[in-house]
Coordinates of C-alpha atoms in Angstrom, one line a residue:
X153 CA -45.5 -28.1 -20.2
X154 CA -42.4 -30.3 -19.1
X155 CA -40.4 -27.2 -20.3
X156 CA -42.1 -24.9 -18.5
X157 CA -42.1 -27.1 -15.3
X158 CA -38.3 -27.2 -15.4
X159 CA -38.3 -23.2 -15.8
X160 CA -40.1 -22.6 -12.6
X161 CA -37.2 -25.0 -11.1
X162 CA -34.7 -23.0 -12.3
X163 CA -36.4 -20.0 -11.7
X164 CA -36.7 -21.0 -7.6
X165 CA -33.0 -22.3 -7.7
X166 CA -31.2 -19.4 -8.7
X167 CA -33.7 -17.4 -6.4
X168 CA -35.7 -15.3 -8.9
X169 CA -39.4 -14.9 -9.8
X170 CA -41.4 -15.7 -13.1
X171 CA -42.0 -11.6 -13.2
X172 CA -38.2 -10.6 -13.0
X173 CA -36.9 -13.6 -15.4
X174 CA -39.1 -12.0 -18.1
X175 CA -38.0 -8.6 -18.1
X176 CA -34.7 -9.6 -18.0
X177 CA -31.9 -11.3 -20.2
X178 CA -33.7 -14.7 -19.5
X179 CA -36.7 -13.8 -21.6
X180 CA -34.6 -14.4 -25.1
X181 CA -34.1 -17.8 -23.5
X182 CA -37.5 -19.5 -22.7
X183 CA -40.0 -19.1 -25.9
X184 CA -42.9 -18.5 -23.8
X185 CA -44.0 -15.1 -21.6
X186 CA -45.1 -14.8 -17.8
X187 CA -48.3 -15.3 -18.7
X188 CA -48.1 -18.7 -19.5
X189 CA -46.5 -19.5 -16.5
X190 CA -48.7 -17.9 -14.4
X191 CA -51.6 -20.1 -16.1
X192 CA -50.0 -23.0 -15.7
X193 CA -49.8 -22.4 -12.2
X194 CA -53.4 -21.6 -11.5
X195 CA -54.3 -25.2 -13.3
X196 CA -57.1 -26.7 -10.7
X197 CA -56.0 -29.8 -12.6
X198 CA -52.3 -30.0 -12.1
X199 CA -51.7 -32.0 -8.7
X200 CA -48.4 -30.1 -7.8
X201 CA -48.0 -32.3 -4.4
X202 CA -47.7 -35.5 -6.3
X203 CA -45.1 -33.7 -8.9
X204 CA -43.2 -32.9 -5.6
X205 CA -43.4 -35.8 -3.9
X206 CA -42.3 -37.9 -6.9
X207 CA -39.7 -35.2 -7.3
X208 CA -38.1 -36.0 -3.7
X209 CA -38.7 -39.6 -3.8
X210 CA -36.8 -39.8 -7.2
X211 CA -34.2 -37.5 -5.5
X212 CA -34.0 -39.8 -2.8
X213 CA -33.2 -42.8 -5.1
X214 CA -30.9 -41.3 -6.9
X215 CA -28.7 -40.2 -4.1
X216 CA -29.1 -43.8 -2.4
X217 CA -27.9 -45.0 -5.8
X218 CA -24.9 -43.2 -6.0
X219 CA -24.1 -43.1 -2.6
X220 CA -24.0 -47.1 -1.9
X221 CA -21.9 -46.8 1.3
X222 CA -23.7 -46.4 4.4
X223 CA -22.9 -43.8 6.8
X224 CA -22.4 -43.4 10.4
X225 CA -24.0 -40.0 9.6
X226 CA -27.7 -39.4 12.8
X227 CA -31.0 -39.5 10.6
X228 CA -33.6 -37.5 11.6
X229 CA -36.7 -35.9 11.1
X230 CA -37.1 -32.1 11.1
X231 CA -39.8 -30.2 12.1
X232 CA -40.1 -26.5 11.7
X233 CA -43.3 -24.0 12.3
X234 CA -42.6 -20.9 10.3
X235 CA -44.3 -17.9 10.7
X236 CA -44.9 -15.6 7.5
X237 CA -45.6 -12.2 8.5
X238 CA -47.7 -10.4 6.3
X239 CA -48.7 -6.7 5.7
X240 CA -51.7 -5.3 4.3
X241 CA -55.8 -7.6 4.7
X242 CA -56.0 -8.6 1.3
X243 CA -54.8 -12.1 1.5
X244 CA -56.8 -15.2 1.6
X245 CA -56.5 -16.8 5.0
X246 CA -54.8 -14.3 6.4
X247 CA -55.4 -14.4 10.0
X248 CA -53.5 -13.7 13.1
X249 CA -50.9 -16.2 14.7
X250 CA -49.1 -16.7 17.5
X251 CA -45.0 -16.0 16.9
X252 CA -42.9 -18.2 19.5
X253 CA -40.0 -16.3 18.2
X254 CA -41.2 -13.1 19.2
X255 CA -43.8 -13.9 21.8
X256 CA -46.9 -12.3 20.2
X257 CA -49.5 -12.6 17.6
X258 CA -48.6 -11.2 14.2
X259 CA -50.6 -10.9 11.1
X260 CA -49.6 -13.7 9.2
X261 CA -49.8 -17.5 8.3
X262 CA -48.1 -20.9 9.8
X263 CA -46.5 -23.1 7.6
X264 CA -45.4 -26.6 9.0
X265 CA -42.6 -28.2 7.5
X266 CA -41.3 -31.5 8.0
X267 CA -38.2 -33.2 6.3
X268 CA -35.9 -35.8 6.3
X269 CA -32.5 -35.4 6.8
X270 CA -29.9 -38.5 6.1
X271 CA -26.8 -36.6 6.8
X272 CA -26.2 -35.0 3.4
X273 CA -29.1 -34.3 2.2
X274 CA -32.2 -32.5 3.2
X275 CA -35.8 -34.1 1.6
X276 CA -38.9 -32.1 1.9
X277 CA -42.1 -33.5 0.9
X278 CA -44.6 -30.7 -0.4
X279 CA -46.2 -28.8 2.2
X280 CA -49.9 -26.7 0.9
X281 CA -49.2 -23.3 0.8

């Protein structure tokens, strides 16, 4: 499962999904097909905010290790309300919401974000989706 875990990271870092890193050259790669990633992300048992929090905080410690010296750099919170505009009804929770951008209701979803920035780095702790 650790393997896997690591995949999906890599898979979200070099911006691809589980569906087109199996038809392609990185299928010889991983020993396992979509299927089992796809399983392992519809586990009601797997607490994937505590993986990313732990995930950020061990980030975080990391970075404060290897950067000793303090900075003069502002610290700050960040908050951001993204709106993700959806097409089509069959999608759970779909519901209309208002856009600020573009000063009307869309069908869509919110998604709230807040994270931490230090003055290097940017820290997100898991948001539900």
């Amino acid at each position: 499962m650790a393997e896997q875990i690591m995949a999906m990271m890599v898979f979200r870092i070099i911006g691809e999904t589980i569906g087109f890193m199996s038809t392609t050259k990185f299928y010889g790669i991983l020993e396992v097909g979509k299927n089992c990633f796809y399983r392992l992300l519809a586990r009601s048992e797997m607490d994937w905010r505590i993986l990313l929090l732990s995930m950020a905080r061990r980030f975080q410690s990391i970075v404060r290790k290897e950067n000793a010296e303090e900075t003069d750099a502002p610290k700050c919170y960040i908050i951001d309300d993204t709106t993700l505009a959806k097409t089509g009804f069959r999608f759970e929770g779909l519901s209309r919401v208002f856009d600020h951008v573009l000063g009307k209701c869309v069908l869509g979803y919110k998604l709230l974000i807040l994270a931490f920035f230090d003055g290097s780095d940017r820290i997100s702790p898991p948001n539900p989706t």
